Structure formats: C-alpha cells, structure tokens
Amino acid sequence: MFEVFQQYLQTKGAFTVQELDMIREQHFIKKLRRRQYLLQEGDVWKHYAFVSKGCLRIYYVDEKGVEHIMKFLTENWWAGDRESLLNSTPSEYYIDALEDAMLVMFTKENFERLCREIPTLNNMVNMLVHRSYVAANHRIHAAISFTTEEKYQHFIEKYPDLLGRVPLHMIASYIGVTPETLSRVRAASVKK
Amino acid sequence: MFEVFQQYLQTKGAFTVQELDMIREQHFIKKLRRRQYLLQEGDVWKHYAFVSKGCLRIYYVDEKGVEHIMKFLTENWWAGDRESLLNSTPSEYYIDALEDAMLVMFTKENFERLCREIPTLNNMVNMLVHRSYVAANHRIHAAISFTTEEKYQHFIEKYPDLLGRVPLHMIASYIGVTPETLSRVRAASVKK
DNA sequence: TTGAAACCTTGACAAATGTCAAGGTTTTTT
DNA sequence: AAAAAACCTTGACATTTGTCAAGGTTTCAA
C-alpha cells in the first residue's frame, strides 16, 4: 500500500531514494471498514493520513442534529483536521469511511520531523496547504453566488467520479441544500 | 508607514534587527485613494501587499454583472490574489479601496528572495496561509449551514469594526444574499 | 453649495427552498 | 431468503428569498 503513496510523492517532488526510505520507515497502514470512524468530534487529531484506497467524508453535526459534509476524501487526498492538528484543539468534525478504505499514516511528530529533515517534503506540504486554500476560495465563490443547479453542475464537473460513488443526499449536504431540493433541481434540469 | 508592518512582523516571529533591515530595504509604499483599484480582472498579481491603513475589498463580477465580495481587507491584513500569484494566471478578481489606504508592498521576486534568506519570514508566510485555509473552512461552514440571520450575526461578531465602516449592501454581498434580504432580516431581529 | 449618486428600507408579488409525509426501490444485514 | 435500513422521489404547503419599484435620507463631487 505504501507504493500508492510513493507514486504520489514522486509526482509532487524530486525525492531521492534515501528520502523515500526515510519516509517509508515511519509510515503505518490503517484499514477502515465502511462506516468506521477515523476521527470523532472532541478528539484531537495528531496524524497525517493519506488515502490510498476508498472514500471517506469529513462532516460536522449542527445543533439540530443535521450533518453537513465539508469534504469527500478519495484516493490521493489527505484526510484529517488541519485546524485541530495545528492548534491541538478538539475537533468539531467527524471523519468516517463511506467505503472500506486504506490509509498511509504518520504520527504528527514523525511526519513533522521528516519535514524538517527533507526540505522537498516540507515544500510539498506547504504547496498542498496553499492549493487547498485556493480550492477553499473556489468553494466560497460557488457558495455565495451560484444557484443550486449551478452548484450541482459544478460539483459533478469537478468530481465526476463521486457521482455514483456517494449517495445524492450527501452531495446535497456538501452543496448546502436539502435532499428534496437537490432531487427537484435534478428532475428540472433533465427536462431541459 | 513601515513601522506598522514592522510591529506586525514582531508579533509573528523573532526577527533580528538585521533581518528587519533587509526587509525594510525591499519595501515600497503605495497610497490608494477611495475607489482606486489595486488589481483588476485580467491582471496577473505579482506582489505581496500589507495593509497598514484603510480598508479594501476583493470581489468578482458574475455573468449578470453582480458583484460578489470575497473579503474585506483592513489594517494588518494582506491584500492580493494568491491564486494569481501562485500560478501566474490572470486574476478573476478586483481589489479596490473603500477608504483611502496605505500599503506596504514588495515585488514577488524580492519578497520570495527574502523568504529564502530569512527562514523566520518563510515560516510566517506558511503559517499565514495555513491559518487562512482554516479561516476559509469556517466561512464554508457558515455558508452551507447557517441561516441568513446567523450569517449576519456571525459576521458582526467576527468583524465588529466593519459594521459601520462598510455599507450594509456589501456585507449582504459577503454573506451571499441581496441587500433587501439583509435589510429585512435585520429588521426582524431587532423586534426580538 | 447644490445637484447627483449612493445608500437603506419597505411593499407587492414571484420564485426558490424547506418541511413533513408517504411510497417505492435498492442495498445491507441478519 | 427475509427483514431492516438506506435511498430517492414526489406532493402539499409554509417559509424564505429574490425581483422590481418607490421613496427618503445621507454622502459625495463638481
């Protein structure tokens, strides 16, 4: 399973064989069954976790008990709660597996030591956060100015593989509408 | 004007006197009049810009000609378009001054050279992006699960100084509703 | 200083979305 | 294989929001 992660690394930077070995030495594998939690509200997240197989979601539950999905996490994405990791504060989020999944993981201490020892890795992480920030701004853009239909179209263009892989009511949650509304918008756009 | 920026730097990291001098040498000051543009759609953003005085906004204009405000930028914030800066692509955004403003600026080349020479500065920037990412996630959280009233309350709790400093219709734009809706929601919450 | 522009609110009505309930299908679990 | 749970859609109705129009105030610029 580490091979998937190694391939990912090689697309992100010019790592030497020695560096890849150093990284391999620190990793461990976590298998998750469908519906199993990786993180629960109140936990402090202290890892770096790369999804090598499967699909997860990160979500929170509001005061009324409604779930709101922040993100779907599939192959070649990182899972976790950066805020909890950065500030060592209890997470507001849950992460669970929508399909059986396989993660390449590191403890915070080990991974951050590797970052200090391997500048290429450090640069990769900084670039990753940078790009995540840009992507988050695109999501804000969509949230404040798109119609529901546009949000849905945008979603399936951006994540075509997720349509069919995750239930529609979760896509509705991700774009911020009720399942009924998404169902009606889909029915209306088929007609056109 | 550099003093405001220097004070900011000193709260963010332990810079030596020499390092602060190196930074000072590269900076230049830009004054903006109210309504003046700092960036227009189509431009490639190639600077780092720190707001030492005044208030700006970053926004885009949709196909219907409606403006959507991504962010207000006041004292001690950074102005610019990270996406355009990172990828050297034309910006989708406009930045203009809502009040006369004063910016401490650097060219991309100079600032990034300083980052290579001064690790403390580099760490500061990475931390900044990291925190911006976390803040963007909070905004997504609000956008997909808050009612209009909650979005407005959240806004004035988070940015109490901006209420009174920027027009309400721009706050409406920021939270993603029409000015009329915000006006009604405000009227309704006074009654309670 | 005076006219113009920007700003905020309100009303009336249309459109979009949420809520609650029901039913049929598919998937999962026992 | 049968029962249970999850999933998706639709209808009816209430609520929220958008749109268009108008009017009064404040702010800005010539």
Tab-separated table of C-alpha atoms (C1' of nucleotides) in Angstrom:
chain	number	residue	atom	x	y	z
A	1	MET	CA	0.000	0.000	0.000
A	2	PHE	CA	2.915	2.341	0.538
A	3	GLU	CA	3.564	2.142	-3.212
A	4	VAL	CA	0.491	4.288	-3.952
A	5	PHE	CA	1.812	6.945	-1.610
A	6	GLN	CA	5.300	6.715	-3.059
A	7	GLN	CA	3.926	7.274	-6.547
A	8	TYR	CA	2.048	10.297	-5.255
A	9	LEU	CA	5.222	11.694	-3.692
A	10	GLN	CA	7.126	11.276	-6.916
A	11	THR	CA	4.596	13.380	-8.794
A	12	LYS	CA	4.943	16.128	-6.185
A	13	GLY	CA	8.693	16.471	-5.846
A	14	ALA	CA	12.103	15.071	-6.696
A	15	PHE	CA	12.664	12.791	-3.725
A	16	THR	CA	15.837	10.754	-3.521
A	17	VAL	CA	15.779	7.018	-2.851
A	18	GLN	CA	17.161	7.684	0.619
A	19	GLU	CA	14.447	10.196	1.375
A	20	LEU	CA	11.748	7.815	0.221
A	21	ASP	CA	13.230	5.164	2.513
A	22	MET	CA	13.206	7.570	5.451
A	23	ILE	CA	9.563	8.250	4.812
A	24	ARG	CA	8.714	4.581	4.361
A	25	GLU	CA	10.292	3.745	7.689
A	26	GLN	CA	7.882	5.980	9.559
A	27	HIS	CA	4.625	5.054	7.927
A	28	PHE	CA	1.957	2.689	9.147
A	29	ILE	CA	-1.157	1.387	7.475
A	30	LYS	CA	-4.681	1.799	8.765
A	31	LYS	CA	-7.583	-0.132	7.342
A	32	LEU	CA	-11.064	1.226	7.798
A	33	ARG	CA	-14.306	-0.642	7.349
A	34	ARG	CA	-17.287	1.125	5.818
A	35	ARG	CA	-18.955	3.346	8.479
A	36	GLN	CA	-15.936	3.190	10.741
A	37	TYR	CA	-14.740	6.455	12.263
A	38	LEU	CA	-11.266	7.848	11.709
A	39	LEU	CA	-11.979	10.905	13.869
A	40	GLN	CA	-14.833	11.896	16.160
A	41	GLU	CA	-15.902	15.265	17.486
A	42	GLY	CA	-13.890	16.134	20.578
A	43	ASP	CA	-10.819	14.133	19.555
A	44	VAL	CA	-7.559	15.951	18.905
A	45	TRP	CA	-6.188	14.988	15.504
A	46	LYS	CA	-2.483	14.137	15.699
A	47	HIS	CA	-1.661	12.438	12.434
A	48	TYR	CA	-1.041	12.855	8.778
A	49	ALA	CA	-3.181	10.453	6.770
A	50	PHE	CA	-3.074	9.787	3.054
A	51	VAL	CA	-5.950	7.927	1.403
A	52	SER	CA	-4.528	5.179	-0.789
A	53	LYS	CA	-7.850	3.408	-1.313
A	54	GLY	CA	-11.510	4.034	-0.583
A	55	CYS	CA	-13.690	7.021	0.137
A	56	LEU	CA	-14.251	8.987	3.341
A	57	ARG	CA	-16.102	12.104	4.329
A	58	ILE	CA	-15.445	14.843	6.870
A	59	TYR	CA	-18.557	16.404	8.363
A	60	TYR	CA	-19.990	18.130	11.400
A	61	VAL	CA	-23.335	17.926	13.133
A	62	ASP	CA	-25.218	21.147	13.872
A	63	GLU	CA	-27.364	21.925	16.953
A	64	LYS	CA	-30.413	20.449	15.256
A	65	GLY	CA	-28.599	17.180	14.634
A	66	VAL	CA	-28.200	17.735	10.892
A	67	GLU	CA	-24.975	16.535	9.285
A	68	HIS	CA	-23.052	18.902	6.996
A	69	ILE	CA	-20.339	17.462	4.797
A	70	MET	CA	-17.220	19.565	4.379
A	71	LYS	CA	-15.379	17.291	2.010
A	72	PHE	CA	-15.164	13.891	0.401
A	73	LEU	CA	-11.778	12.238	0.588
A	74	THR	CA	-10.785	9.721	-2.049
A	75	GLU	CA	-7.586	8.204	-3.398
A	76	ASN	CA	-4.603	10.600	-3.356
A	77	TRP	CA	-6.158	13.047	-0.905
A	78	TRP	CA	-5.150	13.770	2.640
A	79	ALA	CA	-7.625	13.097	5.423
A	80	GLY	CA	-7.660	14.837	8.786
A	81	ASP	CA	-8.494	18.067	10.531
A	82	ARG	CA	-5.808	20.685	9.926
A	83	GLU	CA	-7.259	23.064	12.477
A	84	SER	CA	-7.161	20.506	15.254
A	85	LEU	CA	-3.682	19.429	14.142
A	86	LEU	CA	-2.345	22.986	14.010
A	87	ASN	CA	-3.786	24.207	17.296
A	88	SER	CA	-4.017	20.911	19.219
A	89	THR	CA	-7.659	21.681	19.903
A	90	PRO	CA	-10.553	19.192	19.981
A	91	SER	CA	-12.026	18.702	16.547
A	92	GLU	CA	-15.544	19.800	15.622
A	93	TYR	CA	-15.587	17.192	12.902
A	94	TYR	CA	-16.251	13.551	12.288
A	95	ILE	CA	-14.435	11.597	9.636
A	96	ASP	CA	-15.795	8.223	8.603
A	97	ALA	CA	-15.435	5.790	5.748
A	98	LEU	CA	-18.101	5.590	3.058
A	99	GLU	CA	-16.339	2.555	1.608
A	100	ASP	CA	-13.733	0.204	3.053
A	101	ALA	CA	-10.559	2.247	2.963
A	102	MET	CA	-6.814	2.051	3.319
A	103	LEU	CA	-4.706	4.872	4.740
A	104	VAL	CA	-0.971	5.516	4.813
A	105	MET	CA	-0.421	7.243	8.127
A	106	PHE	CA	2.225	9.024	10.173
A	107	THR	CA	2.169	10.472	13.642
A	108	LYS	CA	2.376	14.246	13.786
A	109	GLU	CA	5.785	14.123	15.477
A	110	ASN	CA	7.304	11.723	12.991
A	111	PHE	CA	5.923	13.467	9.955
A	112	GLU	CA	6.980	16.901	11.080
A	113	ARG	CA	10.458	15.627	11.858
A	114	LEU	CA	10.606	14.225	8.332
A	115	CYS	CA	9.574	17.658	7.062
A	116	ARG	CA	12.455	19.241	8.909
A	117	GLU	CA	14.894	16.660	7.545
A	118	ILE	CA	13.576	16.626	3.980
A	119	PRO	CA	13.064	20.102	2.520
A	120	THR	CA	11.355	18.639	-0.541
A	121	LEU	CA	8.703	17.147	1.736
A	122	ASN	CA	8.296	20.412	3.594
A	123	ASN	CA	7.814	22.277	0.337
A	124	MET	CA	5.300	19.722	-0.800
A	125	VAL	CA	3.207	20.192	2.341
A	126	ASN	CA	3.326	23.973	2.077
A	127	MET	CA	2.294	23.807	-1.541
A	128	LEU	CA	-0.507	21.439	-0.587
A	129	VAL	CA	-1.885	23.830	2.023
A	130	HIS	CA	-1.530	26.678	-0.433
A	131	ARG	CA	-3.534	24.856	-3.072
A	132	SER	CA	-6.097	23.750	-0.530
A	133	TYR	CA	-6.574	27.393	0.379
A	134	VAL	CA	-7.136	28.348	-3.255
A	135	ALA	CA	-9.606	25.465	-3.625
A	136	ALA	CA	-11.454	26.562	-0.487
A	137	ASN	CA	-11.858	30.010	-2.034
A	138	HIS	CA	-13.411	28.453	-5.116
A	139	ARG	CA	-15.892	26.703	-2.869
A	140	ILE	CA	-16.757	30.006	-1.148
A	141	HIS	CA	-17.177	31.551	-4.582
A	142	ALA	CA	-19.701	28.866	-5.509
A	143	ALA	CA	-21.485	29.030	-2.174
A	144	ILE	CA	-22.163	32.767	-2.256
A	145	SER	CA	-23.007	33.218	-5.914
A	146	PHE	CA	-24.234	30.025	-7.559
A	147	THR	CA	-27.795	28.781	-7.834
A	148	THR	CA	-28.484	25.271	-6.588
A	149	GLU	CA	-28.409	23.953	-10.131
A	150	GLU	CA	-25.063	25.631	-10.779
A	151	LYS	CA	-23.657	24.241	-7.542
A	152	TYR	CA	-24.688	20.740	-8.556
A	153	GLN	CA	-23.327	21.076	-12.090
A	154	HIS	CA	-20.104	22.481	-10.724
A	155	PHE	CA	-19.821	19.566	-8.328
A	156	ILE	CA	-20.282	16.863	-10.920
A	157	GLU	CA	-17.886	18.571	-13.309
A	158	LYS	CA	-15.260	18.843	-10.607
A	159	TYR	CA	-15.809	15.400	-9.088
A	160	PRO	CA	-17.374	13.248	-11.831
A	161	ASP	CA	-16.220	10.062	-10.131
A	162	LEU	CA	-18.109	10.879	-6.929
A	163	LEU	CA	-21.483	10.901	-8.659
A	164	GLY	CA	-22.485	7.269	-8.343
A	165	ARG	CA	-19.920	6.654	-5.649
A	166	VAL	CA	-21.587	8.619	-2.869
A	167	PRO	CA	-25.321	8.962	-2.194
A	168	LEU	CA	-27.071	12.026	-3.576
A	169	HIS	CA	-28.239	13.200	-0.179
A	170	MET	CA	-24.585	13.599	0.778
A	171	ILE	CA	-23.914	15.659	-2.335
A	172	ALA	CA	-26.903	17.782	-1.290
A	173	SER	CA	-25.316	18.219	2.132
A	174	TYR	CA	-21.992	19.173	0.559
A	175	ILE	CA	-23.531	21.902	-1.573
A	176	GLY	CA	-25.713	23.104	1.282
A	177	VAL	CA	-29.272	22.185	0.319
A	178	THR	CA	-31.789	19.552	1.428
A	179	PRO	CA	-32.003	16.217	-0.410
A	180	GLU	CA	-35.518	17.124	-1.597
A	181	THR	CA	-34.300	20.326	-3.200
A	182	LEU	CA	-31.459	18.578	-4.995
A	183	SER	CA	-33.828	15.894	-6.200
A	184	ARG	CA	-36.162	18.531	-7.673
A	185	VAL	CA	-33.368	20.511	-9.274
A	186	ARG	CA	-32.052	17.364	-10.921
A	187	ALA	CA	-35.511	16.484	-12.211
A	188	ALA	CA	-35.929	20.013	-13.592
A	189	SER	CA	-32.587	20.032	-15.393
A	190	VAL	CA	-33.263	16.692	-17.077
A	191	LYS	CA	-36.289	18.243	-18.768
A	192	LYS	CA	-34.238	20.961	-20.417
B	1	MET	CA	4.436	53.594	7.485
B	2	PHE	CA	6.887	50.716	7.557
B	3	GLU	CA	6.673	50.843	11.370
B	4	VAL	CA	3.168	49.362	11.336
B	5	PHE	CA	4.442	46.445	9.285
B	6	GLN	CA	7.497	46.037	11.487
B	7	GLN	CA	5.285	45.823	14.562
B	8	TYR	CA	3.209	43.193	12.804
B	9	LEU	CA	6.330	41.186	11.952
B	10	GLN	CA	7.494	41.286	15.540
B	11	THR	CA	4.250	39.750	16.750
B	12	LYS	CA	4.644	36.937	14.219
B	13	GLY	CA	8.240	35.862	14.729
B	14	ALA	CA	11.571	36.612	16.374
B	15	PHE	CA	13.210	38.668	13.645
B	16	THR	CA	16.691	40.059	14.221
B	17	VAL	CA	17.492	43.716	13.632
B	18	GLN	CA	19.478	42.718	10.555
B	19	GLU	CA	16.581	40.766	9.147
B	20	LEU	CA	14.175	43.647	9.703
B	21	ASP	CA	16.618	45.917	7.879
B	22	MET	CA	16.816	43.502	4.957
B	23	ILE	CA	13.048	43.539	4.744
B	24	ARG	CA	12.833	47.306	5.085
B	25	GLU	CA	15.259	47.762	2.208
B	26	GLN	CA	12.955	45.999	-0.215
B	27	HIS	CA	9.646	47.575	0.650
B	28	PHE	CA	7.840	50.393	-1.067
B	29	ILE	CA	4.720	52.307	-0.105
B	30	LYS	CA	1.578	52.536	-2.165
B	31	LYS	CA	-1.150	55.023	-1.380
B	32	LEU	CA	-4.630	54.329	-2.662
B	33	ARG	CA	-7.479	56.804	-2.907
B	34	ARG	CA	-11.009	55.681	-2.140
B	35	ARG	CA	-12.424	53.754	-5.145
B	36	GLN	CA	-8.995	53.296	-6.660
B	37	TYR	CA	-8.125	49.820	-7.946
B	38	LEU	CA	-5.213	47.798	-6.651
B	39	LEU	CA	-5.994	44.903	-9.007
B	40	GLN	CA	-8.387	44.418	-11.891
B	41	GLU	CA	-9.766	41.293	-13.513
B	42	GLY	CA	-7.303	40.008	-16.082
B	43	ASP	CA	-4.204	41.381	-14.357
B	44	VAL	CA	-1.610	38.985	-13.029
B	45	TRP	CA	-0.876	39.763	-9.384
B	46	LYS	CA	2.878	39.870	-8.726
B	47	HIS	CA	3.248	41.447	-5.303
B	48	TYR	CA	2.934	40.989	-1.614
B	49	ALA	CA	0.899	43.802	-0.091
B	50	PHE	CA	0.285	44.517	3.574
B	51	VAL	CA	-2.484	46.920	4.568
B	52	SER	CA	-1.104	49.399	7.102
B	53	LYS	CA	-4.039	51.786	6.913
B	54	GLY	CA	-7.502	51.854	5.336
B	55	CYS	CA	-9.990	49.323	4.076
B	56	LEU	CA	-10.181	47.448	0.784
B	57	ARG	CA	-12.311	44.711	-0.681
B	58	ILE	CA	-11.637	41.845	-3.057
B	59	TYR	CA	-14.576	40.885	-5.254
B	60	TYR	CA	-15.591	39.397	-8.576
B	61	VAL	CA	-18.349	40.205	-11.011
B	62	ASP	CA	-20.600	37.390	-12.240
B	63	GLU	CA	-22.097	36.977	-15.748
B	64	LYS	CA	-25.102	39.052	-14.734
B	65	GLY	CA	-22.882	41.921	-13.657
B	66	VAL	CA	-23.468	41.369	-9.937
B	67	GLU	CA	-20.514	41.966	-7.600
B	68	HIS	CA	-19.646	39.320	-5.009
B	69	ILE	CA	-17.290	40.272	-2.217
B	70	MET	CA	-14.814	37.602	-1.132
B	71	LYS	CA	-13.148	39.534	1.648
B	72	PHE	CA	-12.664	42.873	3.325
B	73	LEU	CA	-9.061	43.840	3.935
B	74	THR	CA	-8.225	46.176	6.792
B	75	GLU	CA	-5.173	47.066	8.877
B	76	ASN	CA	-2.786	44.144	9.450
B	77	TRP	CA	-4.193	42.006	6.666
B	78	TRP	CA	-2.570	41.008	3.417
B	79	ALA	CA	-4.153	42.089	0.156
B	80	GLY	CA	-3.774	40.322	-3.178
B	81	ASP	CA	-4.788	37.259	-5.120
B	82	ARG	CA	-2.871	34.186	-4.002
B	83	GLU	CA	-4.152	32.094	-6.857
B	84	SER	CA	-2.909	34.530	-9.485
B	85	LEU	CA	0.359	34.926	-7.587
B	86	LEU	CA	0.909	31.195	-7.230
B	87	ASN	CA	0.048	30.200	-10.785
B	88	SER	CA	0.903	33.425	-12.647
B	89	THR	CA	-2.570	33.363	-14.149
B	90	PRO	CA	-4.843	36.352	-14.847
B	91	SER	CA	-6.924	37.187	-11.813
B	92	GLU	CA	-10.706	36.798	-11.715
B	93	TYR	CA	-10.870	39.431	-9.024
B	94	TYR	CA	-10.945	43.149	-8.495
B	95	ILE	CA	-9.431	44.785	-5.452
B	96	ASP	CA	-10.315	48.371	-4.684
B	97	ALA	CA	-10.141	50.764	-1.757
B	98	LEU	CA	-13.277	51.514	0.266
B	99	GLU	CA	-11.319	54.197	2.159
B	100	ASP	CA	-8.055	55.956	1.396
B	101	ALA	CA	-5.442	53.340	2.147
B	102	MET	CA	-1.740	52.816	2.646
B	103	LEU	CA	0.048	49.615	1.682
B	104	VAL	CA	3.495	48.250	2.431
B	105	MET	CA	4.443	46.383	-0.710
B	106	PHE	CA	7.083	44.093	-2.146
B	107	THR	CA	7.560	42.623	-5.572
B	108	LYS	CA	7.061	38.869	-5.765
B	109	GLU	CA	10.729	38.307	-6.646
B	110	ASN	CA	12.074	40.419	-3.808
B	111	PHE	CA	9.740	39.029	-1.209
B	112	GLU	CA	10.347	35.431	-2.162
B	113	ARG	CA	14.091	36.005	-2.100
B	114	LEU	CA	13.696	37.410	1.409
B	115	CYS	CA	11.760	34.272	2.326
B	116	ARG	CA	14.649	32.124	1.129
B	117	GLU	CA	17.147	34.198	3.077
B	118	ILE	CA	15.095	34.563	6.249
B	119	PRO	CA	13.596	31.281	7.481
B	120	THR	CA	11.550	33.111	10.109
B	121	LEU	CA	9.825	35.042	7.337
B	122	ASN	CA	9.229	31.890	5.353
B	123	ASN	CA	7.665	30.204	8.374
B	124	MET	CA	5.497	33.233	8.958
B	125	VAL	CA	4.135	33.110	5.438
B	126	ASN	CA	3.452	29.387	5.617
B	127	MET	CA	1.670	29.826	8.921
B	128	LEU	CA	-0.329	32.664	7.410
B	129	VAL	CA	-1.507	30.533	4.504
B	130	HIS	CA	-2.276	27.712	6.903
B	131	ARG	CA	-4.442	29.947	9.078
B	132	SER	CA	-6.096	31.466	6.028
B	133	TYR	CA	-7.051	27.970	4.966
B	134	VAL	CA	-8.588	27.228	8.349
B	135	ALA	CA	-10.480	30.537	8.225
B	136	ALA	CA	-11.756	29.740	4.722
B	137	ASN	CA	-13.136	26.472	6.060
B	138	HIS	CA	-15.028	28.361	8.746
B	139	ARG	CA	-16.540	30.503	6.036
B	140	ILE	CA	-17.621	27.407	4.090
B	141	HIS	CA	-19.103	26.037	7.306
B	142	ALA	CA	-21.200	29.185	7.693
B	143	ALA	CA	-22.178	29.286	4.032
B	144	ILE	CA	-23.547	25.740	3.870
B	145	SER	CA	-25.297	25.550	7.255
B	146	PHE	CA	-26.216	28.969	8.647
B	147	THR	CA	-29.455	30.867	8.127
B	148	THR	CA	-29.151	34.417	6.836
B	149	GLU	CA	-29.627	35.779	10.346
B	150	GLU	CA	-26.912	33.504	11.698
B	151	LYS	CA	-24.566	34.527	8.903
B	152	TYR	CA	-25.116	38.171	9.716
B	153	GLN	CA	-24.668	37.671	13.478
B	154	HIS	CA	-21.555	35.623	12.849
B	155	PHE	CA	-20.190	38.368	10.634
B	156	ILE	CA	-20.682	41.187	13.134
B	157	GLU	CA	-19.265	39.097	15.970
B	158	LYS	CA	-16.207	38.269	13.916
B	159	TYR	CA	-15.715	41.720	12.399
B	160	PRO	CA	-17.412	44.195	14.765
B	161	ASP	CA	-15.324	47.059	13.422
B	162	LEU	CA	-16.564	46.550	9.865
B	163	LEU	CA	-20.180	47.224	10.782
B	164	GLY	CA	-20.359	50.988	10.332
B	165	ARG	CA	-17.193	51.010	8.295
B	166	VAL	CA	-18.525	49.330	5.177
B	167	PRO	CA	-22.009	49.693	3.659
B	168	LEU	CA	-24.581	47.070	4.540
B	169	HIS	CA	-25.153	46.068	0.948
B	170	MET	CA	-21.526	44.954	0.821
B	171	ILE	CA	-21.976	42.877	3.946
B	172	ALA	CA	-25.006	41.357	2.220
B	173	SER	CA	-22.789	40.550	-0.764
B	174	TYR	CA	-20.155	38.990	1.514
B	175	ILE	CA	-22.645	36.661	3.176
B	176	GLY	CA	-24.306	35.852	-0.141
B	177	VAL	CA	-27.757	37.457	-0.001
B	178	THR	CA	-29.388	40.504	-1.587
B	179	PRO	CA	-29.378	43.855	0.252
B	180	GLU	CA	-33.163	43.664	0.591
B	181	THR	CA	-32.983	40.313	2.355
B	182	LEU	CA	-30.344	41.527	4.771
B	183	SER	CA	-32.371	44.629	5.475
B	184	ARG	CA	-35.430	42.536	6.338
B	185	VAL	CA	-33.515	40.069	8.465
B	186	ARG	CA	-32.013	42.939	10.442
B	187	ALA	CA	-35.448	44.492	10.936
B	188	ALA	CA	-36.844	41.152	12.119
B	189	SER	CA	-34.061	40.526	14.622
B	190	VAL	CA	-34.487	43.980	16.186
B	191	LYS	CA	-38.052	43.048	17.093
B	192	LYS	CA	-36.956	40.031	19.071
C	1	DT	C1'	-23.499	74.835	-2.024
C	2	DT	C1'	-26.121	72.342	-4.860
C	3	DG	C1'	-27.168	68.525	-7.813
C	4	DA	C1'	-26.059	63.711	-8.296
C	5	DA	C1'	-25.057	59.472	-6.619
C	6	DA	C1'	-25.062	56.109	-3.097
C	7	DC	C1'	-27.456	54.022	0.480
C	8	DC	C1'	-31.129	51.798	3.167
C	9	DT	C1'	-35.675	50.474	3.779
C	10	DT	C1'	-40.329	48.875	2.607
C	11	DG	C1'	-44.172	46.939	-0.216
C	12	DA	C1'	-46.052	43.649	-3.527
C	13	DC	C1'	-45.524	39.717	-5.837
C	14	DA	C1'	-42.948	35.697	-7.915
C	15	DA	C1'	-39.672	32.085	-7.412
C	16	DA	C1'	-36.923	29.034	-4.751
C	17	DT	C1'	-36.310	26.297	-0.829
C	18	DG	C1'	-37.572	23.930	3.437
C	19	DT	C1'	-40.621	20.826	5.988
C	20	DC	C1'	-43.431	16.962	6.664
C	21	DA	C1'	-45.340	12.875	4.957
C	22	DA	C1'	-45.687	8.988	2.025
C	23	DG	C1'	-44.317	5.340	-1.129
C	24	DG	C1'	-41.404	2.563	-3.930
C	25	DT	C1'	-36.916	0.923	-4.891
C	26	DT	C1'	-32.401	-0.700	-3.806
C	27	DT	C1'	-28.969	-2.172	-0.636
C	28	DT	C1'	-27.499	-4.153	3.561
C	29	DT	C1'	-27.803	-7.106	7.332
C	30	DT	C1'	-29.424	-10.983	9.814
D	1	DA	C1'	-34.358	-15.598	1.826
D	2	DA	C1'	-36.460	-12.383	4.606
D	3	DA	C1'	-36.411	-8.313	7.287
D	4	DA	C1'	-34.495	-3.901	8.015
D	5	DA	C1'	-32.347	0.049	6.709
D	6	DA	C1'	-30.960	3.364	3.416
D	7	DC	C1'	-32.041	5.864	-0.515
D	8	DC	C1'	-34.554	8.712	-3.834
D	9	DT	C1'	-38.504	10.915	-5.401
D	10	DT	C1'	-42.898	13.366	-5.238
D	11	DG	C1'	-46.846	16.053	-3.320
D	12	DA	C1'	-48.767	19.697	-0.445
D	13	DC	C1'	-47.988	23.539	1.959
D	14	DA	C1'	-45.256	27.087	4.720
D	15	DT	C1'	-41.335	29.961	4.825
D	16	DT	C1'	-37.610	32.371	2.939
D	17	DT	C1'	-35.522	34.843	-0.544
D	18	DG	C1'	-35.308	37.316	-4.918
D	19	DT	C1'	-37.055	40.886	-8.023
D	20	DC	C1'	-38.860	45.205	-9.230
D	21	DA	C1'	-40.323	49.584	-7.854
D	22	DA	C1'	-40.517	53.533	-4.999
D	23	DG	C1'	-39.198	56.960	-1.552
D	24	DG	C1'	-36.444	59.226	1.854
D	25	DT	C1'	-32.019	60.052	3.741
D	26	DT	C1'	-27.132	60.671	3.686
D	27	DT	C1'	-22.806	61.253	1.362
D	28	DC	C1'	-20.020	62.791	-2.332
D	29	DA	C1'	-18.273	65.619	-6.040
D	30	DA	C1'	-18.412	69.437	-9.196
